[in-house]
Structure formats: structure tokens, C-alpha cells
PDB file of C-alpha atoms in Angstrom:
ATOM      1  CA  UNK A 111     134.379 119.393  80.772  1.00 82.00           C
ATOM      2  CA  UNK A 112     132.304 117.486  78.213  1.00 93.00           C
ATOM      3  CA  UNK A 113     128.607 117.883  79.052  1.00 96.00           C
ATOM      4  CA  UNK A 114     126.709 114.805  80.139  1.00 98.00           C
ATOM      5  CA  UNK A 115     123.026 114.060  79.609  1.00 98.00           C
ATOM      6  CA  UNK A 116     121.153 111.634  81.856  1.00 98.00           C
ATOM      7  CA  UNK A 117     118.098 110.057  80.237  1.00 98.00           C
ATOM      8  CA  UNK A 118     115.498 107.920  81.991  1.00 98.00           C
ATOM      9  CA  UNK A 119     113.601 105.306  80.017  1.00 97.00           C
ATOM     10  CA  UNK A 120     116.518 105.402  77.592  1.00 97.00           C
ATOM     11  CA  UNK A 121     116.402 102.026  75.846  1.00 95.00           C
ATOM     12  CA  UNK A 122     113.409 102.490  73.547  1.00 92.00           C
ATOM     13  CA  UNK A 123     111.140 105.011  71.881  1.00 92.00           C
ATOM     14  CA  UNK A 124     111.550 108.683  72.696  1.00 94.00           C
ATOM     15  CA  UNK A 125     114.255 108.016  75.285  1.00 96.00           C
ATOM     16  CA  UNK A 126     116.406 106.063  72.824  1.00 96.00           C
ATOM     17  CA  UNK A 127     115.960 108.835  70.258  1.00 97.00           C
ATOM     18  CA  UNK A 128     117.061 111.448  72.806  1.00 98.00           C
ATOM     19  CA  UNK A 129     120.183 109.345  73.418  1.00 98.00           C
ATOM     20  CA  UNK A 130     120.992 109.213  69.702  1.00 98.00           C
ATOM     21  CA  UNK A 131     120.443 112.900  69.038  1.00 98.00           C
ATOM     22  CA  UNK A 132     122.305 114.073  72.137  1.00 98.00           C
ATOM     23  CA  UNK A 133     125.235 111.737  71.391  1.00 98.00           C
ATOM     24  CA  UNK A 134     125.307 113.198  67.890  1.00 98.00           C
ATOM     25  CA  UNK A 135     125.621 116.639  69.518  1.00 98.00           C
ATOM     26  CA  UNK A 136     128.649 115.442  71.498  1.00 97.00           C
ATOM     27  CA  UNK A 137     127.050 114.799  74.889  1.00 98.00           C
ATOM     28  CA  UNK A 138     128.325 111.965  77.028  1.00 98.00           C
ATOM     29  CA  UNK A 139     125.419 109.802  78.179  1.00 98.00           C
ATOM     30  CA  UNK A 140     124.069 108.197  81.322  1.00 98.00           C
ATOM     31  CA  UNK A 141     121.266 105.826  80.349  1.00 98.00           C
ATOM     32  CA  UNK A 142     118.734 104.556  82.866  1.00 98.00           C
ATOM     33  CA  UNK A 143     115.953 101.987  82.589  1.00 97.00           C
ATOM     34  CA  UNK A 144     114.927  98.776  84.329  1.00 96.00           C
ATOM     35  CA  UNK A 145     116.427  96.232  81.911  1.00 96.00           C
ATOM     36  CA  UNK A 146     120.185  96.015  82.498  1.00 97.00           C
ATOM     37  CA  UNK A 147     120.849  93.854  79.453  1.00 97.00           C
ATOM     38  CA  UNK A 148     119.193  96.345  77.096  1.00 97.00           C
ATOM     39  CA  UNK A 149     120.989  99.217  78.813  1.00 97.00           C
ATOM     40  CA  UNK A 150     124.376  97.574  78.347  1.00 98.00           C
ATOM     41  CA  UNK A 151     123.693  96.905  74.679  1.00 97.00           C
ATOM     42  CA  UNK A 152     122.437 100.453  74.045  1.00 97.00           C
ATOM     43  CA  UNK A 153     125.360 102.050  75.870  1.00 98.00           C
ATOM     44  CA  UNK A 154     127.911 100.020  73.907  1.00 98.00           C
ATOM     45  CA  UNK A 155     126.291 100.742  70.556  1.00 98.00           C
ATOM     46  CA  UNK A 156     126.047 104.496  71.167  1.00 98.00           C
ATOM     47  CA  UNK A 157     129.642 104.718  72.395  1.00 98.00           C
ATOM     48  CA  UNK A 158     130.905 102.958  69.283  1.00 98.00           C
ATOM     49  CA  UNK A 159     128.765 104.895  66.829  1.00 98.00           C
ATOM     50  CA  UNK A 160     129.205 108.425  68.212  1.00 98.00           C
ATOM     51  CA  UNK A 161     132.561 108.203  70.047  1.00 98.00           C
ATOM     52  CA  UNK A 162     131.107 109.460  73.318  1.00 98.00           C
ATOM     53  CA  UNK A 163     131.406 108.116  76.840  1.00 98.00           C
ATOM     54  CA  UNK A 164     128.407 106.157  78.040  1.00 98.00           C
ATOM     55  CA  UNK A 165     127.286 104.789  81.389  1.00 98.00           C
ATOM     56  CA  UNK A 166     124.146 102.994  82.472  1.00 98.00           C
ATOM     57  CA  UNK A 167     122.171 102.604  85.674  1.00 98.00           C
ATOM     58  CA  UNK A 168     119.580  99.852  86.006  1.00 98.00           C
ATOM     59  CA  UNK A 169     116.834 101.241  88.235  1.00 98.00           C
ATOM     60  CA  UNK A 170     113.094 100.922  88.790  1.00 98.00           C
ATOM     61  CA  UNK A 171     111.791 104.467  89.299  1.00 98.00           C
ATOM     62  CA  UNK A 172     108.667 103.179  91.012  1.00 97.00           C
ATOM     63  CA  UNK A 173     110.931 102.283  93.947  1.00 97.00           C
ATOM     64  CA  UNK A 174     112.620 104.870  96.216  1.00 97.00           C
ATOM     65  CA  UNK A 175     115.913 102.961  96.020  1.00 98.00           C
ATOM     66  CA  UNK A 176     115.930 103.178  92.238  1.00 98.00           C
ATOM     67  CA  UNK A 177     115.245 106.900  92.217  1.00 98.00           C
ATOM     68  CA  UNK A 178     117.953 107.484  94.814  1.00 98.00           C
ATOM     69  CA  UNK A 179     120.476 105.535  92.726  1.00 98.00           C
ATOM     70  CA  UNK A 180     119.841 107.754  89.722  1.00 98.00           C
ATOM     71  CA  UNK A 181     119.695 110.893  91.849  1.00 98.00           C
ATOM     72  CA  UNK A 182     123.213 110.304  93.185  1.00 98.00           C
ATOM     73  CA  UNK A 183     124.611 110.372  89.643  1.00 98.00           C
ATOM     74  CA  UNK A 184     122.907 113.725  89.043  1.00 98.00           C
ATOM     75  CA  UNK A 185     124.988 115.262  91.836  1.00 98.00           C
ATOM     76  CA  UNK A 186     128.161 115.126  89.718  1.00 97.00           C
ATOM     77  CA  UNK A 187     129.186 118.426  88.071  1.00 95.00           C
ATOM     78  CA  UNK A 188     129.361 117.126  84.494  1.00 96.00           C
ATOM     79  CA  UNK A 189     125.554 116.892  84.323  1.00 98.00           C
ATOM     80  CA  UNK A 190     124.288 119.452  81.811  1.00 97.00           C
ATOM     81  CA  UNK A 191     120.970 117.885  80.835  1.00 98.00           C
ATOM     82  CA  UNK A 192     118.347 115.680  82.459  1.00 98.00           C
ATOM     83  CA  UNK A 193     115.651 114.066  80.342  1.00 98.00           C
ATOM     84  CA  UNK A 194     112.821 112.688  82.494  1.00 98.00           C
ATOM     85  CA  UNK A 195     111.331 110.338  79.925  1.00 97.00           C
ATOM     86  CA  UNK A 196     110.466 107.135  81.806  1.00 97.00           C
ATOM     87  CA  UNK A 197     106.754 106.434  81.810  1.00 94.00           C
ATOM     88  CA  UNK A 198     103.928 104.111  80.890  1.00 93.00           C
ATOM     89  CA  UNK A 199     100.162 103.932  80.826  1.00 90.00           C
ATOM     90  CA  UNK A 200      97.777 101.628  82.671  1.00 91.00           C
ATOM     91  CA  UNK A 201      95.523  99.353  80.650  1.00 87.00           C
ATOM     92  CA  UNK A 202      92.414  99.505  82.816  1.00 89.00           C
ATOM     93  CA  UNK A 203      90.155 102.321  83.943  1.00 89.00           C
ATOM     94  CA  UNK A 204      90.851 103.895  87.332  1.00 93.00           C
ATOM     95  CA  UNK A 205      88.317 101.930  89.368  1.00 95.00           C
ATOM     96  CA  UNK A 206      89.543  98.608  87.914  1.00 95.00           C
ATOM     97  CA  UNK A 207      93.201  99.187  88.647  1.00 95.00           C
ATOM     98  CA  UNK A 208      94.768  97.974  91.872  1.00 96.00           C
ATOM     99  CA  UNK A 209      95.663 100.891  94.124  1.00 97.00           C
ATOM    100  CA  UNK A 210      99.287  99.689  94.220  1.00 97.00           C
ATOM    101  CA  UNK A 211      99.451  99.907  90.421  1.00 97.00           C
ATOM    102  CA  UNK A 212      98.120 103.456  90.507  1.00 97.00           C
ATOM    103  CA  UNK A 213     100.653 104.440  93.170  1.00 98.00           C
ATOM    104  CA  UNK A 214     103.563 102.974  91.183  1.00 98.00           C
ATOM    105  CA  UNK A 215     102.257 104.853  88.140  1.00 97.00           C
ATOM    106  CA  UNK A 216     102.168 108.100  90.105  1.00 98.00           C
ATOM    107  CA  UNK A 217     105.679 107.517  91.456  1.00 98.00           C
ATOM    108  CA  UNK A 218     107.177 107.003  87.982  1.00 98.00           C
ATOM    109  CA  UNK A 219     105.307 109.866  86.303  1.00 98.00           C
ATOM    110  CA  UNK A 220     105.403 112.475  89.093  1.00 98.00           C
ATOM    111  CA  UNK A 221     107.471 111.633  92.188  1.00 98.00           C
ATOM    112  CA  UNK A 222     110.564 110.452  90.309  1.00 98.00           C
ATOM    113  CA  UNK A 223     110.726 113.464  87.940  1.00 98.00           C
ATOM    114  CA  UNK A 224     110.234 115.773  90.935  1.00 98.00           C
ATOM    115  CA  UNK A 225     113.127 114.254  92.906  1.00 98.00           C
ATOM    116  CA  UNK A 226     115.458 113.971  89.909  1.00 98.00           C
ATOM    117  CA  UNK A 227     114.672 117.519  88.786  1.00 98.00           C
ATOM    118  CA  UNK A 228     115.363 118.814  92.291  1.00 98.00           C
ATOM    119  CA  UNK A 229     118.778 117.145  92.376  1.00 98.00           C
ATOM    120  CA  UNK A 230     119.709 118.135  88.820  1.00 98.00           C
ATOM    121  CA  UNK A 231     118.583 121.726  89.354  1.00 98.00           C
ATOM    122  CA  UNK A 232     120.774 122.135  92.422  1.00 97.00           C
ATOM    123  CA  UNK A 233     123.756 120.612  90.603  1.00 97.00           C
ATOM    124  CA  UNK A 234     123.282 122.915  87.622  1.00 97.00           C
ATOM    125  CA  UNK A 235     122.852 126.033  89.764  1.00 96.00           C
ATOM    126  CA  UNK A 236     125.917 125.259  91.877  1.00 94.00           C
ATOM    127  CA  UNK A 237     128.423 125.039  89.010  1.00 88.00           C
ATOM    128  CA  UNK A 238     131.202 127.469  89.795  1.00 68.00           C
ATOM    129  CA  UNK A 239     132.433 128.295  86.292  1.00 76.00           C
ATOM    130  CA  UNK A 240     129.223 128.393  84.282  1.00 79.00           C
ATOM    131  CA  UNK A 241     125.934 127.681  86.114  1.00 84.00           C
ATOM    132  CA  UNK A 242     123.195 126.338  83.896  1.00 95.00           C
ATOM    133  CA  UNK A 243     121.738 123.379  82.094  1.00 97.00           C
ATOM    134  CA  UNK A 244     118.522 121.927  80.713  1.00 98.00           C
ATOM    135  CA  UNK A 245     115.815 119.689  82.141  1.00 98.00           C
ATOM    136  CA  UNK A 246     113.360 118.170  79.685  1.00 98.00           C
ATOM    137  CA  UNK A 247     110.299 116.514  81.188  1.00 98.00           C
ATOM    138  CA  UNK A 248     108.477 114.333  78.692  1.00 97.00           C
ATOM    139  CA  UNK A 249     104.794 115.071  79.222  1.00 96.00           C
ATOM    140  CA  UNK A 250     101.973 114.656  76.700  1.00 93.00           C
ATOM    141  CA  UNK A 251      99.150 116.539  75.047  1.00 90.00           C
ATOM    142  CA  UNK A 252      97.062 114.295  77.308  1.00 88.00           C
ATOM    143  CA  UNK A 253      98.082 116.720  80.062  1.00 90.00           C
ATOM    144  CA  UNK A 254      95.760 119.312  78.504  1.00 87.00           C
ATOM    145  CA  UNK A 255      92.783 116.914  78.523  1.00 84.00           C
ATOM    146  CA  UNK A 256      90.693 115.600  81.458  1.00 77.00           C
ATOM    147  CA  UNK A 257      91.213 111.871  80.918  1.00 78.00           C
ATOM    148  CA  UNK A 258      92.182 109.837  83.957  1.00 88.00           C
ATOM    149  CA  UNK A 259      95.284 109.589  86.098  1.00 94.00           C
ATOM    150  CA  UNK A 260      97.759 109.519  83.204  1.00 93.00           C
ATOM    151  CA  UNK A 261      96.456 112.892  82.018  1.00 92.00           C
ATOM    152  CA  UNK A 262      96.431 114.198  85.582  1.00 95.00           C
ATOM    153  CA  UNK A 263     100.087 113.214  86.057  1.00 97.00           C
ATOM    154  CA  UNK A 264     101.122 114.799  82.770  1.00 96.00           C
ATOM    155  CA  UNK A 265      99.198 117.962  83.690  1.00 95.00           C
ATOM    156  CA  UNK A 266     101.365 118.184  86.818  1.00 97.00           C
ATOM    157  CA  UNK A 267     104.505 117.788  84.689  1.00 98.00           C
ATOM    158  CA  UNK A 268     103.403 120.605  82.374  1.00 97.00           C
ATOM    159  CA  UNK A 269     102.551 123.005  85.206  1.00 96.00           C
ATOM    160  CA  UNK A 270     105.741 122.182  87.112  1.00 98.00           C
ATOM    161  CA  UNK A 271     107.933 122.653  84.038  1.00 98.00           C
ATOM    162  CA  UNK A 272     106.316 125.925  83.041  1.00 97.00           C
ATOM    163  CA  UNK A 273     106.769 127.306  86.562  1.00 98.00           C
ATOM    164  CA  UNK A 274     110.347 126.040  86.921  1.00 98.00           C
ATOM    165  CA  UNK A 275     111.382 127.520  83.592  1.00 98.00           C
ATOM    166  CA  UNK A 276     110.060 130.928  84.644  1.00 98.00           C
ATOM    167  CA  UNK A 277     111.702 130.662  88.061  1.00 98.00           C
ATOM    168  CA  UNK A 278     115.131 129.356  87.045  1.00 97.00           C
ATOM    169  CA  UNK A 279     115.553 130.304  83.398  1.00 97.00           C
ATOM    170  CA  UNK A 280     117.058 133.637  84.391  1.00 96.00           C
ATOM    171  CA  UNK A 281     119.711 131.746  86.363  1.00 96.00           C
ATOM    172  CA  UNK A 282     120.661 129.588  83.398  1.00 97.00           C
ATOM    173  CA  UNK A 283     118.600 126.448  83.991  1.00 98.00           C
ATOM    174  CA  UNK A 284     115.801 125.976  81.489  1.00 98.00           C
ATOM    175  CA  UNK A 285     113.022 123.451  82.111  1.00 98.00           C
ATOM    176  CA  UNK A 286     110.862 122.273  79.219  1.00 98.00           C
ATOM    177  CA  UNK A 287     107.776 120.058  79.131  1.00 98.00           C
ATOM    178  CA  UNK A 288     107.788 118.108  75.870  1.00 97.00           C
ATOM    179  CA  UNK A 289     104.171 117.328  74.970  1.00 94.00           C
ATOM    180  CA  UNK A 290     103.820 114.948  72.034  1.00 92.00           C
ATOM    181  CA  UNK A 291     100.659 113.233  70.918  1.00 78.00           C
ATOM    182  CA  UNK A 292     100.666 109.708  69.507  1.00 74.00           C
ATOM    183  CA  UNK A 293     104.217 108.609  68.655  1.00 69.00           C
ATOM    184  CA  UNK A 294     105.376 105.425  66.924  1.00 62.00           C
ATOM    185  CA  UNK A 295     107.080 103.724  69.903  1.00 64.00           C
ATOM    186  CA  UNK A 296     106.644 100.642  72.109  1.00 59.00           C
ATOM    187  CA  UNK A 297     104.456 102.656  74.509  1.00 60.00           C
ATOM    188  CA  UNK A 298     101.152 101.719  72.870  1.00 52.00           C
ATOM    189  CA  UNK A 299     102.186  98.131  72.179  1.00 55.00           C
ATOM    190  CA  UNK A 300     102.761  97.599  75.892  1.00 58.00           C
ATOM    191  CA  UNK A 301      99.196  98.734  76.510  1.00 53.00           C
ATOM    192  CA  UNK A 302      97.854  96.349  73.824  1.00 56.00           C
ATOM    193  CA  UNK A 303      96.425  99.371  72.022  1.00 57.00           C
ATOM    194  CA  UNK A 304      95.096  98.876  68.493  1.00 55.00           C
ATOM    195  CA  UNK A 305      96.955 101.642  66.653  1.00 54.00           C
ATOM    196  CA  UNK A 306      94.706 101.282  63.617  1.00 59.00           C
ATOM    197  CA  UNK A 307      91.878 102.895  65.600  1.00 58.00           C
ATOM    198  CA  UNK A 308      93.603 106.253  65.114  1.00 62.00           C
ATOM    199  CA  UNK A 309      94.141 107.921  61.728  1.00 58.00           C
ATOM    200  CA  UNK A 310      97.626 108.226  60.222  1.00 68.00           C
ATOM    201  CA  UNK A 311      97.705 112.020  60.638  1.00 58.00           C
ATOM    202  CA  UNK A 312      97.673 111.637  64.420  1.00 64.00           C
ATOM    203  CA  UNK A 313     100.961 109.714  64.523  1.00 68.00           C
ATOM    204  CA  UNK A 314     104.399 111.314  64.825  1.00 83.00           C
ATOM    205  CA  UNK A 315     107.873 109.820  64.530  1.00 88.00           C
ATOM    206  CA  UNK A 316     110.165 109.902  67.560  1.00 90.00           C
ATOM    207  CA  UNK A 317     112.903 111.586  65.512  1.00 93.00           C
ATOM    208  CA  UNK A 318     110.727 114.629  64.845  1.00 93.00           C
ATOM    209  CA  UNK A 319     109.417 114.797  68.415  1.00 94.00           C
ATOM    210  CA  UNK A 320     112.917 114.825  69.897  1.00 96.00           C
ATOM    211  CA  UNK A 321     114.355 117.172  67.273  1.00 96.00           C
ATOM    212  CA  UNK A 322     111.633 119.768  67.886  1.00 95.00           C
ATOM    213  CA  UNK A 323     111.792 119.217  71.637  1.00 96.00           C
ATOM    214  CA  UNK A 324     115.523 119.853  71.755  1.00 98.00           C
ATOM    215  CA  UNK A 325     115.180 122.953  69.580  1.00 98.00           C
ATOM    216  CA  UNK A 326     112.563 124.384  71.940  1.00 97.00           C
ATOM    217  CA  UNK A 327     114.595 123.443  75.021  1.00 98.00           C
ATOM    218  CA  UNK A 328     117.725 125.154  73.708  1.00 98.00           C
ATOM    219  CA  UNK A 329     115.570 128.168  72.840  1.00 98.00           C
ATOM    220  CA  UNK A 330     114.550 128.356  76.518  1.00 97.00           C
ATOM    221  CA  UNK A 331     110.874 127.490  76.036  1.00 97.00           C
ATOM    222  CA  UNK A 332     108.849 126.071  78.907  1.00 97.00           C
ATOM    223  CA  UNK A 333     106.464 124.098  76.695  1.00 96.00           C
ATOM    224  CA  UNK A 334     107.193 122.195  73.486  1.00 95.00           C
ATOM    225  CA  UNK A 335     104.340 120.724  71.441  1.00 93.00           C
ATOM    226  CA  UNK A 336     105.624 119.086  68.254  1.00 86.00           C
ATOM    227  CA  UNK A 337     103.581 119.769  65.086  1.00 73.00           C
ATOM    228  CA  UNK A 338     100.891 122.342  64.366  1.00 76.00           C
ATOM    229  CA  UNK A 339      98.158 119.701  64.557  1.00 75.00           C
ATOM    230  CA  UNK A 340      98.951 118.915  68.185  1.00 73.00           C
ATOM    231  CA  UNK A 341      99.408 122.562  69.082  1.00 75.00           C
ATOM    232  CA  UNK A 342      95.823 123.066  67.913  1.00 70.00           C
ATOM    233  CA  UNK A 343      94.567 120.012  69.814  1.00 70.00           C
ATOM    234  CA  UNK A 344      96.347 121.132  72.984  1.00 67.00           C
ATOM    235  CA  UNK A 345      94.807 124.600  72.672  1.00 63.00           C
ATOM    236  CA  UNK A 346      91.331 123.097  72.336  1.00 56.00           C
ATOM    237  CA  UNK A 347      91.975 120.656  75.190  1.00 59.00           C
ATOM    238  CA  UNK A 348      92.997 123.469  77.525  1.00 60.00           C
ATOM    239  CA  UNK A 349      90.414 126.082  76.480  1.00 57.00           C
ATOM    240  CA  UNK A 350      87.457 124.203  75.022  1.00 55.00           C
ATOM    241  CA  UNK A 351      84.354 123.207  77.042  1.00 52.00           C
ATOM    242  CA  UNK A 352      85.746 120.545  79.351  1.00 60.00           C
ATOM    243  CA  UNK A 353      82.702 118.263  79.216  1.00 58.00           C
ATOM    244  CA  UNK A 354      82.951 118.239  75.423  1.00 52.00           C
ATOM    245  CA  UNK A 355      86.712 117.721  75.497  1.00 47.00           C
ATOM    246  CA  UNK A 356      86.295 114.758  77.864  1.00 58.00           C
ATOM    247  CA  UNK A 357      83.624 113.171  75.632  1.00 55.00           C
ATOM    248  CA  UNK A 358      85.793 113.537  72.541  1.00 54.00           C
ATOM    249  CA  UNK A 359      88.887 112.159  74.286  1.00 58.00           C
ATOM    250  CA  UNK A 360      86.997 109.294  75.937  1.00 60.00           C
ATOM    251  CA  UNK A 361      86.911 109.055  79.708  1.00 42.00           C
ATOM    252  CA  UNK A 362      88.825 105.728  79.965  1.00 37.00           C
ATOM    253  CA  UNK A 363      92.254 105.936  81.560  1.00 37.00           C
TER     254      UNK A 363
END
């Protein structure tokens, strides 16, 4: 059976790069995102370029119905990899955001990966011939820094992935938190962020992030932090004086 990878947030940025690199490795693909037109176009292009089978599921992961739709596809035995990549940041500080916006944010960044991981894990463990698979949860170095609800959500993803990898790695299912820093994608454009405020050395390309993330996942690692510069920043964020870390990072979101 040809292995299948399901990728959330698959039409742009890191998710689209995961789709390309996994298709190049021979995985069939299930792409999920909210925009059905972009999904259809991406699925057709990848199928033609890499000669793999592609499917797509239009779903809003802030809504229970959307998560359930994706979860049902993860119950099929061809699933060998889940990439929980869907995510976004909020433009305003916590007190200025509507509570509903914060709850949707939490659902996409935490509740959806939890439910999808639970389904995928049970599918991977129940395979009769060869139990196993990989779950990659796209987190962030922000998860090592006290900086608002985005960082708090990514901290949960990191802790969950590290624990799950220890708990289930011995049974063939490896769970990896991929923790990039700033990456050249649409993520920051959607937040109207001025990218010129940050020096060039802080920016990574999606190709490198995904390539290193996949290498660490296939090596069975629970945490993947692309580049030495961000490994150092994550170490300082986790172990440095937290008041100082928060001042350097900026309290903001």
C-alpha cells in the first residue's frame, strides 16, 4: 500500500512545501485548507508533477464539523503521516482581541491538532501488517518564549509532541514538533507585519525548514529546530531569565 500523508494548511507556505517534498518521496497526498479552489489547483499540479494520487478536503479547523471531516479521512489505513500545519496569528494584543477570535485561534492551534493526532495515532497503531507512522506538529520557537496566546498554544504543541514521541515511539509512531523561527511565507503578510523590522539572518526558507523537519522526524526526534541560530534562541528562551526573555521578545501577541 502506497503511504499517504495528510497535510493541514496545505496550499501555501510550510504546508505547500511539505506537500512538494512528500510527493517527491512518493507519498500520496490528502491536502486540507479552507479555500477549495486553491486546494483543487494544488492537488492537480502536484499529481501531474510527481505522479502521485492527490485528494483534497475543504475544511475550517476552527469549526468542529471541519475537524471531524478531516478526522474521518485519517481513519483509513493508508495514512502514514499527518502534518498538523494549519495556523495563524492574531494582529492585536490579547485584551484587544474579541474572545471569539481567541477561541477560534485556540481551536485551530491546539484543539484541532489534538483531535487529528488522536485519530491518526490510533490508525497508525492499529495497522495489522506494520504498525507505525509519523505525526509532525508545526510549532514555533515562539513556544519557548512567554509572548501571548500564540506562544502559549505553541508551547502546548511542543510539550504534547515531546511526550507523545516518548510514549509511542517504541510502538512505531513518532511525533515531532517542528519549531521554526521566521520563515518566508504568507503567514506574516496576513498579519500585516513589516518584515523589514527583522534582520535578514532571522529569516529561513520553507524548503530548508521542511527538509530539516522531515529528516528529524524520520530520525525519530521529538523536537526539530531548524538552524543553529534558532536552536540557540530556543535554548535561551527556555532557560534564560523569563522577565528578560519577555522584554527582548516584546510582550505583544
